[in-house]
XYZ file of C-alpha atoms in Angstrom:
415
model
C 162.268 62.197 147.420
C 163.957 60.018 150.009
C 164.362 62.887 152.373
C 160.694 63.694 152.072
C 159.854 60.086 152.772
C 162.069 60.122 155.855
C 160.495 63.341 156.990
C 156.952 61.931 156.696
C 157.981 58.747 158.626
C 159.655 60.834 161.376
C 157.118 63.614 161.604
C 159.732 66.284 160.762
C 159.570 69.060 158.214
C 163.051 70.427 158.485
C 162.663 72.223 155.182
C 159.921 74.216 156.875
C 157.661 73.885 153.918
C 153.926 73.208 154.079
C 151.770 72.874 150.908
C 148.054 73.143 150.583
C 145.098 73.853 148.390
C 142.600 76.746 148.319
C 139.083 76.224 146.901
C 137.013 79.251 146.066
C 134.465 80.656 143.700
C 135.103 83.801 141.793
C 132.579 86.692 141.748
C 129.474 85.735 139.718
C 126.288 87.120 138.269
C 123.708 84.329 138.803
C 125.105 81.277 136.976
C 127.865 83.165 135.075
C 131.312 84.221 136.178
C 131.617 88.087 136.249
C 134.174 88.482 133.497
C 134.620 92.190 134.299
C 135.732 91.273 137.711
C 137.950 88.498 136.282
C 139.822 91.056 134.081
C 140.403 93.399 136.912
C 141.631 90.646 139.263
C 143.996 89.424 136.475
C 145.475 92.947 136.108
C 145.941 93.048 139.964
C 147.761 89.729 139.850
C 149.943 91.048 136.979
C 151.166 93.968 138.974
C 151.715 91.806 142.115
C 148.439 92.485 144.065
C 147.077 89.014 144.550
C 145.548 86.824 147.259
C 147.822 85.920 150.174
C 147.509 83.679 153.300
C 149.397 83.713 156.525
C 149.533 80.901 159.068
C 148.856 81.529 162.831
C 150.440 79.226 165.319
C 148.348 77.526 167.944
C 151.287 77.046 170.348
C 154.150 79.461 169.598
C 153.581 82.908 171.298
C 154.589 86.231 169.809
C 155.370 88.414 172.817
C 155.662 91.447 170.642
C 152.068 91.042 169.407
C 150.061 90.905 172.578
C 150.618 87.247 173.239
C 148.980 86.179 169.957
C 150.200 83.230 167.938
C 153.202 83.753 165.716
C 152.363 84.594 162.128
C 154.044 83.331 159.028
C 155.138 85.373 155.974
C 152.519 85.870 153.289
C 152.131 83.086 150.753
C 150.371 83.907 147.494
C 147.850 81.786 145.663
C 149.602 79.974 142.755
C 148.554 79.914 139.147
C 145.781 82.556 139.359
C 146.689 84.112 136.026
C 147.203 80.608 134.437
C 143.889 79.249 135.664
C 141.270 80.529 133.214
C 137.725 80.675 134.630
C 134.934 78.807 132.935
C 131.909 80.576 131.445
C 129.691 79.151 134.227
C 130.011 79.554 138.001
C 131.993 76.885 139.604
C 134.867 76.110 142.080
C 138.505 77.047 141.347
C 141.402 75.456 143.040
C 144.767 77.004 143.617
C 148.005 75.755 145.201
C 149.516 77.332 148.213
C 153.083 76.870 149.666
C 154.370 78.206 153.014
C 158.128 78.287 153.419
C 159.918 78.758 156.725
C 157.288 77.037 158.921
C 158.979 74.414 161.005
C 156.222 72.608 162.916
C 158.820 71.557 165.541
C 159.413 75.209 166.443
C 156.201 76.957 165.511
C 153.671 74.247 166.167
C 150.573 73.191 164.222
C 148.698 76.142 162.711
C 145.406 76.935 164.428
C 144.218 79.775 162.150
C 144.937 81.357 158.791
C 144.730 85.043 157.754
C 143.372 85.708 154.253
C 144.173 89.027 152.509
C 142.424 89.859 149.255
C 144.434 92.479 147.400
C 142.143 92.074 144.198
C 139.544 94.720 143.334
C 136.589 92.207 143.677
C 135.344 89.709 146.274
C 135.464 85.927 146.069
C 133.623 83.113 148.018
C 136.200 81.214 149.996
C 135.143 77.698 150.612
C 138.110 75.768 152.208
C 141.857 75.933 152.718
C 143.554 72.544 153.256
C 147.105 71.943 154.286
C 148.509 68.509 153.428
C 150.934 66.324 155.327
C 151.272 68.607 158.413
C 153.764 66.689 160.739
C 151.916 65.214 163.765
C 148.564 66.165 162.378
C 148.203 64.947 158.690
C 145.603 66.880 156.733
C 144.471 70.192 158.280
C 141.416 71.881 156.966
C 140.126 75.431 157.420
C 136.427 75.729 156.547
C 135.484 79.245 155.526
C 132.332 79.302 153.386
C 132.495 83.154 153.433
C 132.761 86.036 150.955
C 136.227 87.727 151.257
C 136.174 91.335 150.005
C 139.042 93.471 149.082
C 141.311 94.140 152.093
C 140.735 98.003 151.688
C 137.115 97.478 152.657
C 137.925 95.929 155.988
C 139.323 97.510 159.162
C 140.621 94.053 160.273
C 142.154 90.956 158.726
C 139.937 88.032 157.766
C 140.866 85.087 160.060
C 139.574 81.599 159.584
C 140.184 78.913 162.173
C 141.105 75.284 161.833
C 138.188 72.826 161.781
C 138.691 71.887 165.465
C 136.359 72.257 168.361
C 137.306 73.538 171.888
C 135.561 74.190 175.173
C 136.191 77.825 176.085
C 138.660 76.683 178.781
C 140.602 74.587 176.279
C 141.029 77.315 173.612
C 144.748 77.695 172.863
C 145.830 80.985 174.454
C 147.519 82.037 171.243
C 144.242 81.903 169.338
C 141.938 83.416 172.002
C 142.825 87.075 171.030
C 141.858 86.280 167.437
C 138.656 84.756 168.552
C 137.826 87.741 170.642
C 138.497 90.104 167.720
C 136.258 87.956 165.468
C 133.350 88.113 167.986
C 133.808 91.941 168.281
C 133.730 92.337 164.626
C 130.593 90.180 164.253
C 128.887 92.278 167.040
C 129.766 95.426 165.277
C 130.943 97.055 168.456
C 133.395 99.387 166.617
C 131.498 99.575 163.359
C 129.551 102.776 162.395
C 126.615 102.408 160.049
C 124.994 102.407 157.831
C 126.236 98.928 157.160
C 127.434 97.867 153.648
C 127.161 94.465 152.042
C 130.842 93.735 152.911
C 130.223 94.448 156.641
C 129.790 91.427 158.826
C 127.619 92.641 161.643
C 125.243 90.124 163.241
C 123.323 91.895 165.889
C 119.607 92.349 166.836
C 117.736 95.558 167.168
C 114.160 96.675 168.061
C 111.569 97.582 165.428
C 112.043 101.399 165.671
C 111.937 102.049 161.854
C 108.165 101.669 161.339
C 107.520 105.431 161.124
C 106.960 108.394 163.551
C 103.348 107.492 164.156
C 104.082 103.870 165.053
C 105.275 102.530 168.399
C 108.612 100.791 168.944
C 108.183 97.033 168.968
C 110.323 94.975 171.236
C 113.063 95.766 173.650
C 111.037 95.988 176.882
C 110.940 93.772 179.878
C 107.481 92.591 179.055
C 107.837 92.371 175.256
C 111.554 91.876 174.364
C 110.523 90.596 171.018
C 110.147 90.937 167.987
C 113.594 91.697 166.954
C 115.184 92.624 163.527
C 118.761 92.648 162.272
C 120.678 95.815 163.041
C 121.307 97.987 159.975
C 123.142 101.012 161.367
C 121.147 103.575 159.563
C 121.010 107.140 160.780
C 118.507 108.205 163.462
C 115.268 110.018 162.441
C 115.770 113.774 162.258
C 112.647 114.505 164.402
C 112.961 111.692 166.965
C 116.421 110.245 167.870
C 114.885 107.205 169.360
C 113.759 106.154 165.894
C 115.848 104.933 163.024
C 115.428 106.520 159.599
C 113.449 104.583 157.142
C 114.666 103.011 153.903
C 113.724 104.596 150.534
C 112.090 102.525 147.833
C 115.359 102.238 146.001
C 117.476 101.139 148.969
C 118.120 97.472 149.969
C 117.990 96.501 153.554
C 121.218 95.382 155.031
C 121.881 91.738 155.077
C 125.373 90.231 155.657
C 126.713 88.966 152.306
C 127.258 85.467 153.644
C 123.489 85.248 154.449
C 122.261 86.279 151.022
C 121.164 83.697 148.445
C 123.876 81.959 146.682
C 123.948 81.861 142.888
C 121.955 78.458 142.664
C 119.276 79.605 145.238
C 118.879 83.023 143.456
C 118.555 81.275 140.080
C 115.933 78.979 141.392
C 114.095 81.889 142.954
C 114.114 83.989 139.766
C 113.320 80.930 137.567
C 110.303 79.762 139.555
C 109.099 83.455 139.956
C 109.140 83.914 136.127
C 107.544 80.488 135.708
C 104.775 81.362 138.187
C 104.020 84.662 136.518
C 103.619 83.043 133.139
C 101.491 80.199 134.494
C 99.242 82.592 136.256
C 98.409 84.770 133.291
C 95.479 82.726 131.842
C 93.901 82.067 135.279
C 94.175 85.804 136.128
C 92.610 86.904 132.935
C 89.847 84.285 133.316
C 88.856 85.402 136.797
C 88.181 88.958 135.546
C 85.795 87.926 132.704
C 83.336 85.822 134.683
C 80.288 86.778 136.770
C 82.339 87.249 139.972
C 85.647 88.941 138.941
C 88.671 88.254 141.091
C 86.979 85.411 143.128
C 86.897 81.635 143.119
C 83.350 80.281 142.642
C 84.090 76.816 143.745
C 86.853 74.476 144.721
C 86.869 73.256 141.180
C 87.990 76.632 140.090
C 91.142 76.182 142.175
C 91.718 72.587 140.813
C 91.459 74.123 137.281
C 94.550 76.094 138.013
C 96.566 72.877 137.968
C 94.623 70.521 135.545
C 94.058 70.736 131.859
C 96.181 72.334 129.245
C 98.760 70.585 127.037
C 100.553 67.867 128.942
C 104.198 67.522 127.940
C 105.466 63.921 127.149
C 108.273 62.492 129.298
C 111.177 62.054 126.776
C 114.304 60.519 128.306
C 116.680 62.342 126.008
C 115.024 65.708 126.790
C 115.266 65.001 130.490
C 118.955 64.170 130.229
C 119.687 67.248 128.249
C 117.875 69.307 130.896
C 120.026 67.775 133.656
C 123.216 68.489 131.831
C 122.413 72.123 130.993
C 124.889 74.186 132.897
C 122.750 77.361 133.615
C 120.429 76.822 136.590
C 118.167 79.736 135.702
C 117.445 78.458 132.171
C 117.126 74.906 133.490
C 114.340 76.079 135.937
C 112.492 77.592 133.007
C 112.611 74.509 130.834
C 109.283 72.486 131.280
C 109.589 69.110 132.883
C 107.994 66.088 131.303
C 104.509 65.595 132.732
C 103.988 69.400 133.333
C 101.017 71.126 131.582
C 101.790 74.229 129.609
C 100.437 77.488 131.208
C 99.343 75.528 134.371
C 100.635 75.674 137.816
C 102.390 72.521 139.076
C 100.040 70.306 141.007
C 100.733 70.390 144.896
C 102.097 67.148 146.312
C 99.310 67.016 148.935
C 96.562 66.578 146.262
C 98.501 64.416 143.692
C 97.063 61.190 144.985
C 93.829 62.465 146.654
C 92.193 65.854 145.848
C 90.447 65.828 149.316
C 93.565 65.127 151.301
C 93.964 68.643 152.337
C 90.670 68.367 154.324
C 91.852 65.663 156.636
C 92.683 66.146 160.333
C 96.102 64.611 159.684
C 96.991 67.202 157.040
C 95.639 70.030 159.226
C 97.858 68.911 162.152
C 100.853 68.585 159.800
C 100.344 72.143 158.599
C 100.085 73.513 162.125
C 103.276 71.755 163.177
C 105.101 73.036 160.044
C 103.598 76.470 160.391
C 105.262 79.925 160.859
C 104.887 79.763 164.669
C 104.670 76.108 166.023
C 105.686 77.144 169.493
C 102.030 78.321 169.933
C 101.079 74.708 170.318
C 100.789 73.609 173.886
C 100.510 70.323 175.640
C 96.960 69.071 176.519
C 96.528 69.000 180.310
C 92.865 68.073 180.632
C 90.267 66.295 178.515
C 87.909 67.230 177.026
C 89.794 70.480 176.376
C 88.185 73.696 177.830
C 88.483 77.149 176.519
C 89.116 80.215 178.661
C 87.308 82.550 176.269
C 84.130 84.363 177.547
C 81.109 82.442 176.367
C 79.010 85.684 176.475
C 81.330 87.162 173.849
C 82.425 84.225 171.812
C 79.515 81.779 172.217
C 79.510 78.178 173.340
C 82.790 76.471 172.682
C 82.345 73.312 174.645
C 84.423 70.635 173.052
C 82.512 67.789 171.302
C 85.623 65.643 170.863
C 85.379 62.335 172.862
C 87.993 59.722 173.784
C 86.788 57.422 170.925
C 87.726 60.025 168.405
C 91.376 60.082 169.182
C 92.256 56.935 171.018
C 92.477 54.968 167.742
C 95.592 57.041 167.091
C 97.192 56.679 170.533
C 98.809 53.296 169.965
C 96.858 51.475 172.510
C 96.991 54.093 175.255
C 94.056 55.777 176.825
C 93.530 59.594 176.786
C 94.175 59.778 180.517
C 97.181 57.713 180.312
C 98.622 60.006 177.722
C 97.891 63.119 179.707
């Protein structure tokens, strides 16, 4: 203990031992851990095929490895078999010990290599090294799914939570950064891409069918773009990409897919919306104008009426503590009406609020393409449309209409 205290005070770690913690989430199905995967991973641990990590130096150069930073021996995650997973999805913490890493000789680690020799993937959140001499706590933020090593053509490398300008990047880490960028671009990756592939690259819309033009990719119209999938070319036209069948899923990198909480919310609210829409759907097909709203009141009736549930504190507390997010989303909330859609926030206080200019402007700004909004350069505004085709569109807006919202400025001053 005294030796360790002296090492901490002097900044030495002559024993060459660094200890840390790994935080990860095991493979899951919605809110539940995948126990089939847990059993297979446990068997892999039993026969010595676990999860290992290797430190990469940010200063010490390995001349026999292309000038990259020196790499430590593999250190295994500790207590995997002894750490029993819970029923529900959650974080698991494991110890990690690196022996033979003297910071005085090898420097502060700048990256870490993670090798998953299990049969299933896991979501790696962070790796933290404690009491690194001259640095203190050192964190590697991952937030990425790590698949079995056999599925990759390269090692998974995560960098310390430091920021560098390109000119200040440690020379020993630059090759690893270059490799990571090449992998994310998919330069050497042949398709079609699988969910464990990590290819982030744009492509033109050339998968719309043989009778449809290619969208994007020209000097005049570089957009729209889509994510590259690596699917095979069309057999009749090599400039086109083959289309997906109804049973196939479009490629999305696993790290970009919904997490278990988001997916549970999505499914829960979808099921809830279907059940809440049954009665309104049936009702619209038994009136005089099937499938149509006859008035605004018909829309309001989607949200009002029904049996309103009381707000019971004990029930609300039980709902908060329920561990499964999917079931939690399906449990009605106090104040909800059974078989009625939840009231939109915009009309909770005023049913006519959606008709105001302020709300219209808010919806435009929050719309799917707010970049179409342009700055007003003249007043009253003038349209460039042909009046003979589109009629008279002379603006009737006056300065008095808008100056009350300009905080004391005039229209011309604002322009």
